[in-house]
Amino acid sequence: MRKNSGVTASEGRIPFRQGETWYRSVEAERDSALAPLLCLHGGPGANWLHMKPYEVLADERRVVFYDQLGSGNSTLTEPHDTSMWTPELFVEEVDVVREALGLDRLHILGHSWGGMLGMHYASGRPDGLVSLVVESSPASVPDWMPEVARLRSELPPEVEKTLRKHEDAGTTDDPEYEEAVMVFYQRHLCRVDPWPDWLVQCFELLEANPEVYHSMNGPSEFHVIGTIKDWDINITGQLGQIEVPTLVFGGRHDEVTPKITEAAARGIPGSEYVVMEESSHMSQAEEPEKTFALVRGFLNRVEGAAAA
């Protein structure tokens, strides 16, 4: 347990399937009656570090992060079948984390894949869910892919040619491909230069252990050929089953374009929708103060309405 400026952070592990889920819980030393916030990271298969900036919200309420099974501090060392990596596994993990940490009432904030997971989870109408915040997430991967293709078409021709060459050849681990990927990322994933340390570390950990990412997503953010390529909770009607107050937001320059995030918001009854004008996929890095104020304000409005 560590203390920092009136905030206490504790870490631990929760048994889950054939492994353990690592978590980090941060809260003010004074008691808060506000429902805690559970943060769901992206990838699939990334780690909690790109959610780390949201620790700032722990001055008012408990904020909980965890590394989803197979990623970050929750790496699976036992022999396993990669077919286990499914959205349903990670929906189950949310409930396991909630039960272990006593999160009877809670808000959920999911970013990218984490927002997809959050929508999937909330569509099951779980008890105790107070609200949902979805940052830069598609409700339909098939609908998102044409937008990704459009963004790729706007890259310099030589960059797109390099990407296509390695994707067709199956050599996406080639440094030349990775260099071309960064051109896209600097436009549509994070426009801050240089990237914050927490984002660099997040990608370093992902590159060191890419199994879940490659299995479910693919070799890059915009070449989605894994098991989530057909994921679509809009067409299945699940999106309309989300009953809690929901905030959806994303960046004007986001790889998950405003057309896609707005479609997600339209599908969720009564949701709020915001575009962060100076951001791409990492509003917490690109417009941090505005992002934290947006999320904090939404959570507090929901709490106030519930109390009334």
PDB file of C-alpha atoms in Angstrom:
ATOM      1  CA  MET A   1       0.000   0.000   0.000  1.00  0.00           C
ATOM      2  CA  ARG A   2       1.359   3.436  -0.999  1.00  0.00           C
ATOM      3  CA  LYS A   3       0.247   6.933  -0.005  1.00  0.00           C
ATOM      4  CA  ASN A   4       0.602  10.093  -2.073  1.00  0.00           C
ATOM      5  CA  SER A   5      -0.873  13.552  -1.297  1.00  0.00           C
ATOM      6  CA  GLY A   6      -3.879  12.307   0.586  1.00  0.00           C
ATOM      7  CA  VAL A   7      -4.523   9.385  -1.737  1.00  0.00           C
ATOM      8  CA  THR A   8      -3.921   5.723  -0.901  1.00  0.00           C
ATOM      9  CA  ALA A   9      -3.110   3.128  -3.560  1.00  0.00           C
ATOM     10  CA  SER A  10      -3.238  -0.621  -3.010  1.00  0.00           C
ATOM     11  CA  GLU A  11      -2.514  -3.473  -5.412  1.00  0.00           C
ATOM     12  CA  GLY A  12      -3.283  -7.174  -5.397  1.00  0.00           C
ATOM     13  CA  ARG A  13      -4.298 -10.234  -7.382  1.00  0.00           C
ATOM     14  CA  ILE A  14      -7.615 -12.007  -7.886  1.00  0.00           C
ATOM     15  CA  PRO A  15      -7.787 -15.679  -8.950  1.00  0.00           C
ATOM     16  CA  PHE A  16      -9.491 -15.974 -12.339  1.00  0.00           C
ATOM     17  CA  ARG A  17      -9.667 -19.034 -14.583  1.00  0.00           C
ATOM     18  CA  GLN A  18      -6.165 -20.565 -14.755  1.00  0.00           C
ATOM     19  CA  GLY A  19      -4.463 -17.307 -13.831  1.00  0.00           C
ATOM     20  CA  GLU A  20      -4.733 -14.170 -11.711  1.00  0.00           C
ATOM     21  CA  THR A  21      -6.071 -10.704 -12.448  1.00  0.00           C
ATOM     22  CA  TRP A  22      -3.867  -7.903 -11.103  1.00  0.00           C
ATOM     23  CA  TYR A  23      -5.610  -4.766  -9.837  1.00  0.00           C
ATOM     24  CA  ARG A  24      -4.803  -1.318  -8.481  1.00  0.00           C
ATOM     25  CA  SER A  25      -7.237   0.577  -6.260  1.00  0.00           C
ATOM     26  CA  VAL A  26      -6.755   4.295  -5.563  1.00  0.00           C
ATOM     27  CA  GLU A  27      -8.824   6.371  -3.164  1.00  0.00           C
ATOM     28  CA  ALA A  28      -8.720   9.453  -0.964  1.00  0.00           C
ATOM     29  CA  GLU A  29      -7.932   8.835   2.678  1.00  0.00           C
ATOM     30  CA  ARG A  30     -11.236  10.431   3.682  1.00  0.00           C
ATOM     31  CA  ASP A  31     -14.413   8.383   3.255  1.00  0.00           C
ATOM     32  CA  SER A  32     -16.503   9.029   0.158  1.00  0.00           C
ATOM     33  CA  ALA A  33     -20.142   8.137  -0.320  1.00  0.00           C
ATOM     34  CA  LEU A  34     -19.713   8.347  -4.092  1.00  0.00           C
ATOM     35  CA  ALA A  35     -19.824   5.119  -6.078  1.00  0.00           C
ATOM     36  CA  PRO A  36     -16.372   3.925  -7.225  1.00  0.00           C
ATOM     37  CA  LEU A  37     -15.172   4.053 -10.820  1.00  0.00           C
ATOM     38  CA  LEU A  38     -13.923   0.864 -12.499  1.00  0.00           C
ATOM     39  CA  CYS A  39     -11.652   1.507 -15.499  1.00  0.00           C
ATOM     40  CA  LEU A  40     -11.489  -0.956 -18.408  1.00  0.00           C
ATOM     41  CA  HIS A  41      -8.367  -0.742 -20.557  1.00  0.00           C
ATOM     42  CA  GLY A  42      -8.065  -1.212 -24.280  1.00  0.00           C
ATOM     43  CA  GLY A  43      -6.313  -3.516 -26.684  1.00  0.00           C
ATOM     44  CA  PRO A  44      -7.653  -6.117 -26.340  1.00  0.00           C
ATOM     45  CA  GLY A  45      -4.510  -7.196 -24.550  1.00  0.00           C
ATOM     46  CA  ALA A  46      -3.023  -3.805 -23.669  1.00  0.00           C
ATOM     47  CA  ASN A  47      -2.776  -2.837 -19.983  1.00  0.00           C
ATOM     48  CA  TRP A  48      -3.937  -0.340 -17.389  1.00  0.00           C
ATOM     49  CA  LEU A  49      -1.254   2.274 -18.073  1.00  0.00           C
ATOM     50  CA  HIS A  50      -3.173   4.217 -20.720  1.00  0.00           C
ATOM     51  CA  MET A  51      -5.928   4.638 -18.094  1.00  0.00           C
ATOM     52  CA  LYS A  52      -3.481   5.833 -15.408  1.00  0.00           C
ATOM     53  CA  PRO A  53      -4.295   9.547 -15.900  1.00  0.00           C
ATOM     54  CA  TYR A  54      -7.784   8.880 -14.540  1.00  0.00           C
ATOM     55  CA  GLU A  55      -6.205   8.421 -11.097  1.00  0.00           C
ATOM     56  CA  VAL A  56      -6.829  12.171 -10.776  1.00  0.00           C
ATOM     57  CA  LEU A  57     -10.500  11.357 -10.141  1.00  0.00           C
ATOM     58  CA  ALA A  58      -9.563   9.496  -6.938  1.00  0.00           C
ATOM     59  CA  ASP A  59      -9.703  12.760  -5.011  1.00  0.00           C
ATOM     60  CA  GLU A  60     -13.501  12.302  -4.944  1.00  0.00           C
ATOM     61  CA  ARG A  61     -14.138   8.588  -5.300  1.00  0.00           C
ATOM     62  CA  ARG A  62     -12.354   5.252  -5.340  1.00  0.00           C
ATOM     63  CA  VAL A  63     -10.889   4.485  -8.782  1.00  0.00           C
ATOM     64  CA  VAL A  64     -10.030   0.876  -9.650  1.00  0.00           C
ATOM     65  CA  PHE A  65      -7.856  -0.329 -12.523  1.00  0.00           C
ATOM     66  CA  TYR A  66      -6.934  -3.861 -13.504  1.00  0.00           C
ATOM     67  CA  ASP A  67      -4.952  -5.662 -16.181  1.00  0.00           C
ATOM     68  CA  GLN A  68      -7.260  -8.000 -18.043  1.00  0.00           C
ATOM     69  CA  LEU A  69      -6.221 -11.655 -18.028  1.00  0.00           C
ATOM     70  CA  GLY A  70      -3.363 -12.321 -20.421  1.00  0.00           C
ATOM     71  CA  SER A  71      -2.044  -8.754 -20.409  1.00  0.00           C
ATOM     72  CA  GLY A  72       0.275  -6.519 -18.410  1.00  0.00           C
ATOM     73  CA  ASN A  73       0.631  -7.749 -14.843  1.00  0.00           C
ATOM     74  CA  SER A  74      -1.972 -10.478 -15.489  1.00  0.00           C
ATOM     75  CA  THR A  75       0.112 -12.430 -18.010  1.00  0.00           C
ATOM     76  CA  LEU A  76      -0.936 -16.073 -18.240  1.00  0.00           C
ATOM     77  CA  THR A  77       2.066 -18.358 -17.738  1.00  0.00           C
ATOM     78  CA  GLU A  78       0.226 -21.694 -17.711  1.00  0.00           C
ATOM     79  CA  PRO A  79      -0.285 -23.591 -21.007  1.00  0.00           C
ATOM     80  CA  HIS A  80      -3.539 -22.479 -22.648  1.00  0.00           C
ATOM     81  CA  ASP A  81      -5.493 -22.485 -25.888  1.00  0.00           C
ATOM     82  CA  THR A  82      -5.567 -19.072 -27.580  1.00  0.00           C
ATOM     83  CA  SER A  83      -9.204 -19.704 -28.510  1.00  0.00           C
ATOM     84  CA  MET A  84     -10.008 -18.760 -24.894  1.00  0.00           C
ATOM     85  CA  TRP A  85      -9.566 -15.073 -25.737  1.00  0.00           C
ATOM     86  CA  THR A  86     -13.150 -14.004 -26.369  1.00  0.00           C
ATOM     87  CA  PRO A  87     -15.265 -10.990 -25.354  1.00  0.00           C
ATOM     88  CA  GLU A  88     -17.321 -13.288 -23.146  1.00  0.00           C
ATOM     89  CA  LEU A  89     -14.229 -14.187 -21.085  1.00  0.00           C
ATOM     90  CA  PHE A  90     -13.592 -10.537 -20.317  1.00  0.00           C
ATOM     91  CA  VAL A  91     -17.251  -9.854 -19.493  1.00  0.00           C
ATOM     92  CA  GLU A  92     -17.003 -12.672 -16.937  1.00  0.00           C
ATOM     93  CA  GLU A  93     -13.807 -11.118 -15.554  1.00  0.00           C
ATOM     94  CA  VAL A  94     -15.586  -7.822 -14.815  1.00  0.00           C
ATOM     95  CA  ASP A  95     -17.970  -9.661 -12.483  1.00  0.00           C
ATOM     96  CA  VAL A  96     -15.101 -11.524 -10.810  1.00  0.00           C
ATOM     97  CA  VAL A  97     -13.265  -8.254 -10.141  1.00  0.00           C
ATOM     98  CA  ARG A  98     -16.431  -6.598  -8.849  1.00  0.00           C
ATOM     99  CA  GLU A  99     -17.156  -9.403  -6.412  1.00  0.00           C
ATOM    100  CA  ALA A 100     -13.579  -9.638  -5.137  1.00  0.00           C
ATOM    101  CA  LEU A 101     -13.296  -5.889  -4.514  1.00  0.00           C
ATOM    102  CA  GLY A 102     -16.801  -5.318  -3.194  1.00  0.00           C
ATOM    103  CA  LEU A 103     -17.877  -3.052  -6.055  1.00  0.00           C
ATOM    104  CA  ASP A 104     -21.598  -3.471  -5.424  1.00  0.00           C
ATOM    105  CA  ARG A 105     -22.437  -0.040  -6.848  1.00  0.00           C
ATOM    106  CA  LEU A 106     -20.096   1.387  -9.437  1.00  0.00           C
ATOM    107  CA  HIS A 107     -19.545   3.470 -12.525  1.00  0.00           C
ATOM    108  CA  ILE A 108     -17.619   1.965 -15.461  1.00  0.00           C
ATOM    109  CA  LEU A 109     -15.244   3.878 -17.743  1.00  0.00           C
ATOM    110  CA  GLY A 110     -13.950   1.992 -20.776  1.00  0.00           C
ATOM    111  CA  HIS A 111     -11.496   3.270 -23.378  1.00  0.00           C
ATOM    112  CA  SER A 112     -11.212   1.815 -26.898  1.00  0.00           C
ATOM    113  CA  TRP A 113     -11.638  -1.975 -26.516  1.00  0.00           C
ATOM    114  CA  GLY A 114     -12.460  -1.213 -22.872  1.00  0.00           C
ATOM    115  CA  GLY A 115     -15.452   0.822 -24.030  1.00  0.00           C
ATOM    116  CA  MET A 116     -16.558  -2.047 -26.256  1.00  0.00           C
ATOM    117  CA  LEU A 117     -16.282  -4.335 -23.238  1.00  0.00           C
ATOM    118  CA  GLY A 118     -18.166  -1.795 -21.133  1.00  0.00           C
ATOM    119  CA  MET A 119     -21.042  -1.618 -23.631  1.00  0.00           C
ATOM    120  CA  HIS A 120     -21.141  -5.411 -23.891  1.00  0.00           C
ATOM    121  CA  TYR A 121     -21.211  -5.711 -20.097  1.00  0.00           C
ATOM    122  CA  ALA A 122     -23.799  -2.979 -19.555  1.00  0.00           C
ATOM    123  CA  SER A 123     -26.122  -4.480 -22.181  1.00  0.00           C
ATOM    124  CA  GLY A 124     -26.613  -7.412 -19.791  1.00  0.00           C
ATOM    125  CA  ARG A 125     -28.191  -4.979 -17.296  1.00  0.00           C
ATOM    126  CA  PRO A 126     -25.956  -5.956 -14.352  1.00  0.00           C
ATOM    127  CA  ASP A 127     -27.105  -5.074 -10.849  1.00  0.00           C
ATOM    128  CA  GLY A 128     -25.447  -2.085  -9.225  1.00  0.00           C
ATOM    129  CA  LEU A 129     -24.155  -0.399 -12.388  1.00  0.00           C
ATOM    130  CA  VAL A 130     -24.755   3.338 -11.878  1.00  0.00           C
ATOM    131  CA  SER A 131     -23.452   4.702 -15.183  1.00  0.00           C
ATOM    132  CA  LEU A 132     -21.237   3.971 -18.184  1.00  0.00           C
ATOM    133  CA  VAL A 133     -18.585   6.152 -19.838  1.00  0.00           C
ATOM    134  CA  VAL A 134     -17.392   5.060 -23.292  1.00  0.00           C
ATOM    135  CA  GLU A 135     -14.261   6.711 -24.711  1.00  0.00           C
ATOM    136  CA  SER A 136     -13.294   6.259 -28.377  1.00  0.00           C
ATOM    137  CA  SER A 137     -15.043   2.922 -28.941  1.00  0.00           C
ATOM    138  CA  PRO A 138     -17.001   1.429 -31.850  1.00  0.00           C
ATOM    139  CA  ALA A 139     -20.262  -0.422 -31.263  1.00  0.00           C
ATOM    140  CA  SER A 140     -19.643  -2.245 -34.550  1.00  0.00           C
ATOM    141  CA  VAL A 141     -16.216  -3.267 -35.835  1.00  0.00           C
ATOM    142  CA  PRO A 142     -17.550  -4.012 -39.372  1.00  0.00           C
ATOM    143  CA  ASP A 143     -19.006  -0.485 -39.535  1.00  0.00           C
ATOM    144  CA  TRP A 144     -15.739   0.978 -38.253  1.00  0.00           C
ATOM    145  CA  MET A 145     -13.453  -0.658 -40.814  1.00  0.00           C
ATOM    146  CA  PRO A 146     -14.525   1.516 -43.807  1.00  0.00           C
ATOM    147  CA  GLU A 147     -13.691   4.585 -41.735  1.00  0.00           C
ATOM    148  CA  VAL A 148     -10.246   3.150 -40.983  1.00  0.00           C
ATOM    149  CA  ALA A 149      -9.771   2.527 -44.702  1.00  0.00           C
ATOM    150  CA  ARG A 150     -10.679   6.167 -45.380  1.00  0.00           C
ATOM    151  CA  LEU A 151      -8.124   7.410 -42.833  1.00  0.00           C
ATOM    152  CA  ARG A 152      -5.499   5.132 -44.365  1.00  0.00           C
ATOM    153  CA  SER A 153      -6.245   6.506 -47.824  1.00  0.00           C
ATOM    154  CA  GLU A 154      -5.278   9.948 -46.520  1.00  0.00           C
ATOM    155  CA  LEU A 155      -1.779   8.789 -45.496  1.00  0.00           C
ATOM    156  CA  PRO A 156       1.184   9.595 -47.757  1.00  0.00           C
ATOM    157  CA  PRO A 157       1.087   7.092 -50.682  1.00  0.00           C
ATOM    158  CA  GLU A 158       4.459   5.564 -49.799  1.00  0.00           C
ATOM    159  CA  VAL A 159       3.295   4.888 -46.216  1.00  0.00           C
ATOM    160  CA  GLU A 160       0.112   3.147 -47.348  1.00  0.00           C
ATOM    161  CA  LYS A 161       2.130   1.166 -49.923  1.00  0.00           C
ATOM    162  CA  THR A 162       4.485  -0.054 -47.166  1.00  0.00           C
ATOM    163  CA  LEU A 163       1.589  -1.023 -44.920  1.00  0.00           C
ATOM    164  CA  ARG A 164      -0.160  -2.935 -47.696  1.00  0.00           C
ATOM    165  CA  LYS A 165       3.031  -4.707 -48.773  1.00  0.00           C
ATOM    166  CA  HIS A 166       3.691  -6.164 -45.327  1.00  0.00           C
ATOM    167  CA  GLU A 167       0.055  -6.957 -44.588  1.00  0.00           C
ATOM    168  CA  ASP A 168      -0.225  -8.908 -47.833  1.00  0.00           C
ATOM    169  CA  ALA A 169       3.062 -10.705 -47.157  1.00  0.00           C
ATOM    170  CA  GLY A 170       2.287 -11.438 -43.516  1.00  0.00           C
ATOM    171  CA  THR A 171       5.429  -9.610 -42.406  1.00  0.00           C
ATOM    172  CA  THR A 172       3.799  -7.140 -40.043  1.00  0.00           C
ATOM    173  CA  ASP A 173       6.590  -7.685 -37.500  1.00  0.00           C
ATOM    174  CA  ASP A 174       9.041  -6.021 -39.903  1.00  0.00           C
ATOM    175  CA  PRO A 175      10.509  -2.744 -38.531  1.00  0.00           C
ATOM    176  CA  GLU A 176       9.563  -1.044 -41.803  1.00  0.00           C
ATOM    177  CA  TYR A 177       5.905  -1.869 -41.154  1.00  0.00           C
ATOM    178  CA  GLU A 178       6.132  -0.681 -37.561  1.00  0.00           C
ATOM    179  CA  GLU A 179       7.645   2.606 -38.697  1.00  0.00           C
ATOM    180  CA  ALA A 180       4.799   3.112 -41.176  1.00  0.00           C
ATOM    181  CA  VAL A 181       2.244   2.278 -38.466  1.00  0.00           C
ATOM    182  CA  MET A 182       3.606   5.132 -36.349  1.00  0.00           C
ATOM    183  CA  VAL A 183       2.685   7.639 -39.066  1.00  0.00           C
ATOM    184  CA  PHE A 184      -0.950   6.601 -38.637  1.00  0.00           C
ATOM    185  CA  TYR A 185      -0.677   6.508 -34.842  1.00  0.00           C
ATOM    186  CA  GLN A 186       0.763  10.032 -34.659  1.00  0.00           C
ATOM    187  CA  ARG A 187      -2.246  11.302 -36.580  1.00  0.00           C
ATOM    188  CA  HIS A 188      -5.052   9.213 -35.121  1.00  0.00           C
ATOM    189  CA  LEU A 189      -3.935   7.538 -31.860  1.00  0.00           C
ATOM    190  CA  CYS A 190      -2.039  10.246 -29.973  1.00  0.00           C
ATOM    191  CA  ARG A 191      -1.069  13.614 -31.445  1.00  0.00           C
ATOM    192  CA  VAL A 192       1.058  14.688 -28.463  1.00  0.00           C
ATOM    193  CA  ASP A 193       4.775  14.795 -29.358  1.00  0.00           C
ATOM    194  CA  PRO A 194       6.547  13.215 -27.618  1.00  0.00           C
ATOM    195  CA  TRP A 195       4.116  10.679 -26.247  1.00  0.00           C
ATOM    196  CA  PRO A 196       3.670  10.673 -22.445  1.00  0.00           C
ATOM    197  CA  ASP A 197       5.801   8.147 -20.581  1.00  0.00           C
ATOM    198  CA  TRP A 198       2.729   6.162 -19.496  1.00  0.00           C
ATOM    199  CA  LEU A 199       1.672   5.648 -23.108  1.00  0.00           C
ATOM    200  CA  VAL A 200       5.182   4.652 -24.225  1.00  0.00           C
ATOM    201  CA  GLN A 201       5.327   2.131 -21.364  1.00  0.00           C
ATOM    202  CA  CYS A 202       1.867   0.843 -22.241  1.00  0.00           C
ATOM    203  CA  PHE A 203       2.986   0.041 -25.794  1.00  0.00           C
ATOM    204  CA  GLU A 204       6.273  -1.447 -24.615  1.00  0.00           C
ATOM    205  CA  LEU A 205       4.396  -3.917 -22.409  1.00  0.00           C
ATOM    206  CA  LEU A 206       1.982  -4.709 -25.224  1.00  0.00           C
ATOM    207  CA  GLU A 207       4.839  -5.378 -27.655  1.00  0.00           C
ATOM    208  CA  ALA A 208       6.492  -7.673 -25.091  1.00  0.00           C
ATOM    209  CA  ASN A 209       3.328  -9.757 -24.752  1.00  0.00           C
ATOM    210  CA  PRO A 210       1.082  -9.360 -27.831  1.00  0.00           C
ATOM    211  CA  GLU A 211      -0.763 -12.709 -27.723  1.00  0.00           C
ATOM    212  CA  VAL A 212      -4.218 -11.426 -26.753  1.00  0.00           C
ATOM    213  CA  TYR A 213      -3.917  -8.388 -29.033  1.00  0.00           C
ATOM    214  CA  HIS A 214      -2.891 -10.464 -32.028  1.00  0.00           C
ATOM    215  CA  SER A 215      -5.530 -13.122 -31.322  1.00  0.00           C
ATOM    216  CA  MET A 216      -8.451 -10.745 -30.893  1.00  0.00           C
ATOM    217  CA  ASN A 217      -7.436  -7.631 -32.830  1.00  0.00           C
ATOM    218  CA  GLY A 218      -4.556  -8.181 -35.248  1.00  0.00           C
ATOM    219  CA  PRO A 219      -1.102  -6.701 -35.913  1.00  0.00           C
ATOM    220  CA  SER A 220      -2.129  -3.032 -35.597  1.00  0.00           C
ATOM    221  CA  GLU A 221      -4.947  -0.701 -34.579  1.00  0.00           C
ATOM    222  CA  PHE A 222      -6.183  -0.423 -38.160  1.00  0.00           C
ATOM    223  CA  HIS A 223      -5.605  -3.954 -39.479  1.00  0.00           C
ATOM    224  CA  VAL A 224      -8.240  -5.833 -37.501  1.00  0.00           C
ATOM    225  CA  ILE A 225      -8.219  -9.492 -38.546  1.00  0.00           C
ATOM    226  CA  GLY A 226      -8.631 -11.194 -35.140  1.00  0.00           C
ATOM    227  CA  THR A 227     -11.693 -12.602 -33.422  1.00  0.00           C
ATOM    228  CA  ILE A 228     -13.306  -9.178 -32.810  1.00  0.00           C
ATOM    229  CA  LYS A 229     -13.431  -8.352 -36.527  1.00  0.00           C
ATOM    230  CA  ASP A 230     -17.130  -9.302 -36.607  1.00  0.00           C
ATOM    231  CA  TRP A 231     -17.991  -7.883 -33.143  1.00  0.00           C
ATOM    232  CA  ASP A 232     -21.174  -5.837 -33.440  1.00  0.00           C
ATOM    233  CA  ILE A 233     -23.560  -5.208 -30.538  1.00  0.00           C
ATOM    234  CA  ASN A 234     -25.599  -2.776 -32.596  1.00  0.00           C
ATOM    235  CA  ILE A 235     -26.837  -5.304 -35.130  1.00  0.00           C
ATOM    236  CA  THR A 236     -27.616  -7.817 -32.350  1.00  0.00           C
ATOM    237  CA  GLY A 237     -29.763  -5.270 -30.532  1.00  0.00           C
ATOM    238  CA  GLN A 238     -27.629  -5.372 -27.384  1.00  0.00           C
ATOM    239  CA  LEU A 239     -26.710  -1.694 -27.624  1.00  0.00           C
ATOM    240  CA  GLY A 240     -30.321  -0.640 -27.121  1.00  0.00           C
ATOM    241  CA  GLN A 241     -30.482  -2.736 -23.951  1.00  0.00           C
ATOM    242  CA  ILE A 242     -28.146  -0.393 -22.062  1.00  0.00           C
ATOM    243  CA  GLU A 243     -30.357   1.280 -19.472  1.00  0.00           C
ATOM    244  CA  VAL A 244     -27.915   3.258 -17.301  1.00  0.00           C
ATOM    245  CA  PRO A 245     -26.965   6.895 -17.966  1.00  0.00           C
ATOM    246  CA  THR A 246     -24.179   6.805 -20.552  1.00  0.00           C
ATOM    247  CA  LEU A 247     -21.587   9.296 -21.790  1.00  0.00           C
ATOM    248  CA  VAL A 248     -19.902   8.604 -25.134  1.00  0.00           C
ATOM    249  CA  PHE A 249     -16.982  10.746 -26.281  1.00  0.00           C
ATOM    250  CA  GLY A 250     -14.095  10.615 -28.730  1.00  0.00           C
ATOM    251  CA  GLY A 251     -11.639  12.820 -30.585  1.00  0.00           C
ATOM    252  CA  ARG A 252     -12.192  14.805 -33.765  1.00  0.00           C
ATOM    253  CA  HIS A 253      -9.069  13.138 -35.221  1.00  0.00           C
ATOM    254  CA  ASP A 254      -9.727   9.735 -33.623  1.00  0.00           C
ATOM    255  CA  GLU A 255      -9.002   6.425 -35.357  1.00  0.00           C
ATOM    256  CA  VAL A 256     -12.501   5.586 -34.099  1.00  0.00           C
ATOM    257  CA  THR A 257     -13.980   8.493 -36.035  1.00  0.00           C
ATOM    258  CA  PRO A 258     -16.818  10.757 -34.867  1.00  0.00           C
ATOM    259  CA  LYS A 259     -19.115   9.018 -37.347  1.00  0.00           C
ATOM    260  CA  ILE A 260     -18.566   5.769 -35.422  1.00  0.00           C
ATOM    261  CA  THR A 261     -18.682   7.109 -31.859  1.00  0.00           C
ATOM    262  CA  GLU A 262     -21.802   9.130 -32.662  1.00  0.00           C
ATOM    263  CA  ALA A 263     -23.450   5.960 -34.019  1.00  0.00           C
ATOM    264  CA  ALA A 264     -22.682   4.219 -30.711  1.00  0.00           C
ATOM    265  CA  ALA A 265     -24.228   7.104 -28.783  1.00  0.00           C
ATOM    266  CA  ARG A 266     -27.323   7.098 -30.999  1.00  0.00           C
ATOM    267  CA  GLY A 267     -27.851   3.421 -30.260  1.00  0.00           C
ATOM    268  CA  ILE A 268     -27.808   3.882 -26.466  1.00  0.00           C
ATOM    269  CA  PRO A 269     -31.100   5.320 -25.189  1.00  0.00           C
ATOM    270  CA  GLY A 270     -30.678   8.786 -23.678  1.00  0.00           C
ATOM    271  CA  SER A 271     -26.891   8.865 -23.910  1.00  0.00           C
ATOM    272  CA  GLU A 272     -24.792  12.037 -23.977  1.00  0.00           C
ATOM    273  CA  TYR A 273     -22.256  12.577 -26.775  1.00  0.00           C
ATOM    274  CA  VAL A 274     -19.195  14.842 -26.906  1.00  0.00           C
ATOM    275  CA  VAL A 275     -16.439  15.339 -29.502  1.00  0.00           C
ATOM    276  CA  MET A 276     -13.057  16.465 -28.177  1.00  0.00           C
ATOM    277  CA  GLU A 277     -11.963  18.878 -30.896  1.00  0.00           C
ATOM    278  CA  GLU A 278      -8.186  18.757 -30.291  1.00  0.00           C
ATOM    279  CA  SER A 279      -7.883  15.021 -29.661  1.00  0.00           C
ATOM    280  CA  SER A 280      -7.447  11.776 -31.526  1.00  0.00           C
ATOM    281  CA  HIS A 281      -7.692   8.465 -29.602  1.00  0.00           C
ATOM    282  CA  MET A 282      -6.067   9.586 -26.318  1.00  0.00           C
ATOM    283  CA  SER A 283      -8.069  12.521 -24.974  1.00  0.00           C
ATOM    284  CA  GLN A 284      -6.573  11.915 -21.523  1.00  0.00           C
ATOM    285  CA  ALA A 285      -3.188  12.859 -23.034  1.00  0.00           C
ATOM    286  CA  GLU A 286      -4.267  15.401 -25.643  1.00  0.00           C
ATOM    287  CA  GLU A 287      -6.878  17.417 -23.712  1.00  0.00           C
ATOM    288  CA  PRO A 288      -6.442  16.125 -20.163  1.00  0.00           C
ATOM    289  CA  GLU A 289      -8.079  18.914 -18.146  1.00  0.00           C
ATOM    290  CA  LYS A 290     -11.122  19.069 -20.417  1.00  0.00           C
ATOM    291  CA  THR A 291     -11.396  15.273 -20.394  1.00  0.00           C
ATOM    292  CA  PHE A 292     -11.216  14.946 -16.615  1.00  0.00           C
ATOM    293  CA  ALA A 293     -13.749  17.766 -16.177  1.00  0.00           C
ATOM    294  CA  LEU A 294     -16.095  16.070 -18.657  1.00  0.00           C
ATOM    295  CA  VAL A 295     -15.951  12.682 -16.927  1.00  0.00           C
ATOM    296  CA  ARG A 296     -16.039  14.143 -13.405  1.00  0.00           C
ATOM    297  CA  GLY A 297     -19.021  16.347 -14.271  1.00  0.00           C
ATOM    298  CA  PHE A 298     -20.949  13.459 -15.803  1.00  0.00           C
ATOM    299  CA  LEU A 299     -20.342  11.128 -12.835  1.00  0.00           C
ATOM    300  CA  ASN A 300     -21.366  13.798 -10.346  1.00  0.00           C
ATOM    301  CA  ARG A 301     -24.533  14.683 -12.295  1.00  0.00           C
ATOM    302  CA  VAL A 302     -25.519  11.028 -12.343  1.00  0.00           C
ATOM    303  CA  GLU A 303     -24.871  10.727  -8.595  1.00  0.00           C
ATOM    304  CA  GLY A 304     -26.857  13.907  -7.942  1.00  0.00           C
ATOM    305  CA  ALA A 305     -29.819  12.718 -10.005  1.00  0.00           C
ATOM    306  CA  ALA A 306     -29.793   9.346  -8.242  1.00  0.00           C
ATOM    307  CA  ALA A 307     -29.739  11.026  -4.827  1.00  0.00           C
ATOM    308  CA  ALA A 308     -32.627  13.308  -5.799  1.00  0.00           C
TER     309      ALA A 308
END
